[in-house]
XYZ file of C-alpha atoms in Angstrom:
288
model
C 125.618 182.866 89.196
C 123.513 183.155 86.092
C 120.663 185.626 86.269
C 117.366 183.750 86.622
C 114.178 185.462 85.561
C 110.999 184.164 87.140
C 107.420 185.201 86.526
C 105.173 185.135 89.556
C 101.409 185.657 89.264
C 100.058 188.880 90.755
C 96.454 187.783 90.448
C 94.672 184.551 89.524
C 91.251 184.805 87.892
C 89.691 181.423 88.501
C 86.581 179.248 88.245
C 84.891 180.928 85.277
C 85.733 178.533 82.427
C 84.781 174.902 81.909
C 86.885 174.515 78.744
C 90.356 175.613 77.656
C 90.742 179.388 77.393
C 91.645 180.252 73.785
C 91.769 184.076 73.983
C 92.247 186.951 76.356
C 91.952 190.581 75.256
C 92.351 193.720 77.335
C 89.776 196.450 76.713
C 90.799 199.922 75.528
C 89.312 201.309 78.767
C 92.231 199.588 80.609
C 89.806 198.474 83.316
C 88.295 195.292 81.898
C 89.292 192.357 79.733
C 87.582 189.363 78.129
C 88.458 185.680 78.219
C 87.006 183.139 75.804
C 86.741 179.370 75.726
C 85.002 177.040 73.249
C 81.478 178.023 74.307
C 81.576 181.155 76.467
C 83.100 184.622 76.662
C 83.453 186.289 80.060
C 84.100 189.928 80.941
C 86.365 190.641 83.917
C 87.427 193.710 85.853
C 91.216 193.759 86.211
C 90.967 194.388 89.966
C 88.309 191.751 90.756
C 89.472 188.144 90.539
C 86.493 186.207 91.898
C 83.677 187.555 89.727
C 83.076 187.865 85.979
C 80.121 188.566 83.700
C 79.155 186.117 80.990
C 78.699 188.123 77.766
C 78.469 185.320 75.172
C 77.143 181.799 75.702
C 76.657 179.527 72.684
C 76.236 176.328 74.698
C 73.034 174.565 73.531
C 70.651 172.963 76.039
C 71.471 169.633 74.421
C 75.193 169.247 73.670
C 74.385 166.907 70.776
C 73.033 169.956 68.949
C 76.410 171.721 69.137
C 77.498 172.713 65.603
C 80.287 175.235 66.196
C 82.706 176.495 68.827
C 84.325 179.857 69.569
C 87.910 179.894 68.303
C 89.152 183.438 69.113
C 87.919 186.763 70.500
C 89.255 190.311 70.689
C 88.197 193.770 71.833
C 88.146 196.690 69.399
C 91.319 198.814 69.916
C 89.387 202.100 70.256
C 85.715 201.409 70.964
C 85.502 199.864 74.416
C 81.960 198.524 73.846
C 82.770 196.508 70.691
C 84.353 193.060 70.426
C 84.454 190.255 67.855
C 84.613 186.499 68.103
C 85.292 183.905 65.432
C 83.924 180.411 65.048
C 84.926 177.009 63.747
C 82.427 177.517 60.907
C 84.517 180.305 59.394
C 82.313 183.177 60.568
C 83.015 186.275 62.669
C 80.428 188.031 64.830
C 80.829 191.626 65.959
C 78.967 192.470 69.173
C 78.117 195.735 70.921
C 77.914 195.516 74.710
C 75.696 198.600 74.830
C 72.817 196.745 73.173
C 72.335 194.116 75.910
C 74.148 192.496 78.833
C 74.248 189.083 77.095
C 75.545 189.580 73.556
C 73.810 186.563 72.059
C 72.580 188.704 69.167
C 75.428 190.084 67.074
C 75.500 193.513 65.443
C 77.448 192.352 62.387
C 78.085 188.955 60.843
C 81.099 188.422 58.568
C 81.085 185.383 56.302
C 82.486 184.743 52.858
C 80.102 182.680 50.679
C 81.591 179.313 49.813
C 82.423 178.479 46.213
C 80.401 175.288 45.533
C 82.913 174.166 42.890
C 85.735 173.900 45.426
C 83.741 172.082 48.112
C 85.415 168.976 49.527
C 85.432 166.728 52.596
C 87.887 169.173 54.238
C 86.055 172.420 53.417
C 84.563 172.928 56.863
C 87.806 172.087 58.707
C 90.009 174.428 56.663
C 87.467 177.277 56.859
C 87.629 177.267 60.676
C 89.139 180.560 61.852
C 92.160 180.142 64.122
C 92.792 183.835 64.862
C 91.120 187.231 64.520
C 92.930 190.561 64.992
C 91.760 194.166 64.648
C 94.047 196.575 62.824
C 95.551 199.297 65.036
C 93.315 201.856 63.324
C 90.203 199.825 64.176
C 88.972 200.083 60.578
C 89.879 196.527 59.507
C 90.173 193.089 61.003
C 92.174 190.108 59.856
C 91.173 186.452 60.093
C 93.391 183.401 59.636
C 92.031 180.101 58.416
C 94.090 177.028 57.510
C 95.224 178.103 54.045
C 94.762 181.877 53.935
C 94.647 185.257 55.677
C 91.689 187.555 54.974
C 91.364 191.274 55.670
C 87.835 192.589 56.274
C 86.537 196.154 56.258
C 84.265 196.479 59.304
C 81.774 198.329 57.100
C 81.426 195.405 54.671
C 80.194 192.076 55.990
C 79.596 190.210 52.715
C 83.190 189.453 51.697
C 86.797 190.290 52.629
C 88.573 193.178 50.915
C 91.801 191.150 50.679
C 92.624 187.455 50.606
C 96.259 186.355 50.892
C 97.178 182.703 50.241
C 99.597 181.473 52.914
C 100.402 177.974 51.646
C 97.998 177.124 48.829
C 100.394 174.353 47.740
C 99.119 172.302 50.711
C 95.613 171.992 49.243
C 96.647 168.789 47.465
C 98.101 167.427 50.736
C 94.994 167.884 52.926
C 94.389 164.151 53.181
C 97.768 163.418 54.787
C 97.546 166.605 56.903
C 94.223 165.325 58.215
C 95.741 161.949 59.071
C 98.622 163.478 61.044
C 96.283 166.051 62.714
C 98.199 169.033 61.297
C 95.001 170.247 59.637
C 93.817 171.272 63.129
C 96.863 173.481 63.811
C 95.944 176.982 64.946
C 98.080 179.629 63.270
C 98.042 183.176 64.614
C 98.440 186.365 62.581
C 99.535 189.937 63.329
C 99.656 193.472 61.880
C 102.652 195.755 61.707
C 102.467 199.102 63.524
C 101.102 201.051 60.554
C 98.674 198.300 59.371
C 100.466 198.244 55.994
C 101.795 194.692 56.361
C 100.657 191.431 57.939
C 102.484 188.321 59.068
C 101.567 184.720 59.823
C 103.314 181.370 60.207
C 103.509 178.199 58.153
C 105.304 174.824 58.189
C 109.014 174.012 57.863
C 109.685 177.013 60.168
C 108.527 179.301 57.357
C 106.661 182.499 58.016
C 104.894 184.715 55.497
C 104.735 188.508 55.206
C 102.312 190.378 52.961
C 102.687 194.036 52.002
C 99.152 195.398 51.600
C 100.203 198.416 49.529
C 102.498 196.808 46.949
C 100.692 193.422 47.057
C 104.084 191.740 47.333
C 104.688 188.835 49.681
C 107.687 186.951 50.947
C 108.410 183.609 52.612
C 111.193 183.592 55.215
C 112.616 180.821 57.386
C 113.410 180.938 61.090
C 116.047 178.309 61.784
C 119.249 178.041 63.770
C 121.300 177.251 60.673
C 120.572 180.565 58.958
C 120.068 182.863 61.941
C 123.583 183.998 62.718
C 123.573 187.502 64.208
C 123.459 190.264 61.569
C 122.819 187.738 58.772
C 120.086 188.606 56.281
C 117.197 186.204 55.791
C 116.917 184.932 52.239
C 113.439 184.544 50.716
C 112.379 180.901 50.323
C 110.268 179.376 47.575
C 108.299 176.133 47.555
C 108.219 174.057 44.373
C 104.787 172.511 43.782
C 105.558 170.346 40.769
C 107.635 170.103 37.635
C 111.325 170.866 37.688
C 112.661 172.196 40.975
C 114.989 175.184 40.778
C 118.206 175.322 42.786
C 116.948 177.498 45.639
C 113.471 175.970 45.873
C 112.281 173.395 48.370
C 109.934 170.622 47.269
C 106.497 170.541 48.881
C 107.131 166.847 49.647
C 110.198 167.614 51.768
C 108.516 170.170 54.058
C 108.779 169.280 57.748
C 105.292 169.503 59.273
C 106.648 169.091 62.798
C 108.414 172.444 62.448
C 105.655 175.010 62.521
C 105.361 178.666 63.423
C 102.032 179.191 65.168
C 102.890 182.365 67.123
C 104.207 185.627 65.686
C 104.276 189.209 66.967
C 105.195 192.567 65.448
C 106.579 195.491 67.450
C 103.918 198.240 67.696
C 106.227 201.039 66.544
C 109.319 199.543 64.900
C 110.109 196.934 62.248
C 111.026 194.262 64.772
C 109.290 190.884 64.746
C 109.222 187.928 67.128
C 108.690 184.423 65.779
C 108.175 181.332 67.935
C 109.426 178.161 66.265
C 108.800 175.113 68.486
C 110.999 175.829 71.548
C 113.051 178.652 69.999
C 112.189 182.348 69.983
C 113.654 184.369 67.109
C 113.733 188.153 66.993
C 114.462 189.787 63.649
C 114.707 193.435 62.711
C 114.657 195.374 59.468
C 118.138 195.800 58.096
C 119.533 199.236 58.897
C 121.950 200.260 56.147
């Protein structure tokens, strides 16, 4: 018989969320973790399943006054009292649990001022943050919005230290992406083990990698056709207009149903995992 692997729950932590849970993050103390939904963040002890503490609550008394929701949350990798959460308005709040039991007042507030010249009907939707991740060192954090990845220094709240464009060529297609609901897709992002590179997904089963030191970036494709064992991935390029070169793909022929929302990087080695619809791809750095 084939070997069947089954996951069975050891513990179920229930009855603390009214809305879909969008994030869980284990604390560096290895005793507690947080779970976040659209309006609340709860703190749990790993051994206690029937009780949690509410540490953030942005639910207004009148729901008609609701202007933003929580989109992601994560604990700091080294300071067990610090966590961040991002919002649909493109902001990130850093909170310190030592200051008060309910962290409704943030310690730091990260927001990039909007350029008035580029404002459009879609500005607020595409500025919504879909993922936030601390670097392993704890010095930086990365945020992913619809078109870009930003790296922030925790000591500088006014603007990001790096901005990497993921698929800027889609800016002209926002109207059709709004109509087919793709504009609400939530892409995740991740760091490599040394914090020198970052990765995030895109459409057409493309995923993007950015080297922070050399400032070089690459687009790769995860697909069954080109993923024979030991085969090297060839960089892909998207043609935005004018004459299309032989190896390029036209922006109009991208498949928006094929999207890579989830990616992960091995903490110590150059091995990545990429989830493309119902396929999981694992790639590793070529060893010569």
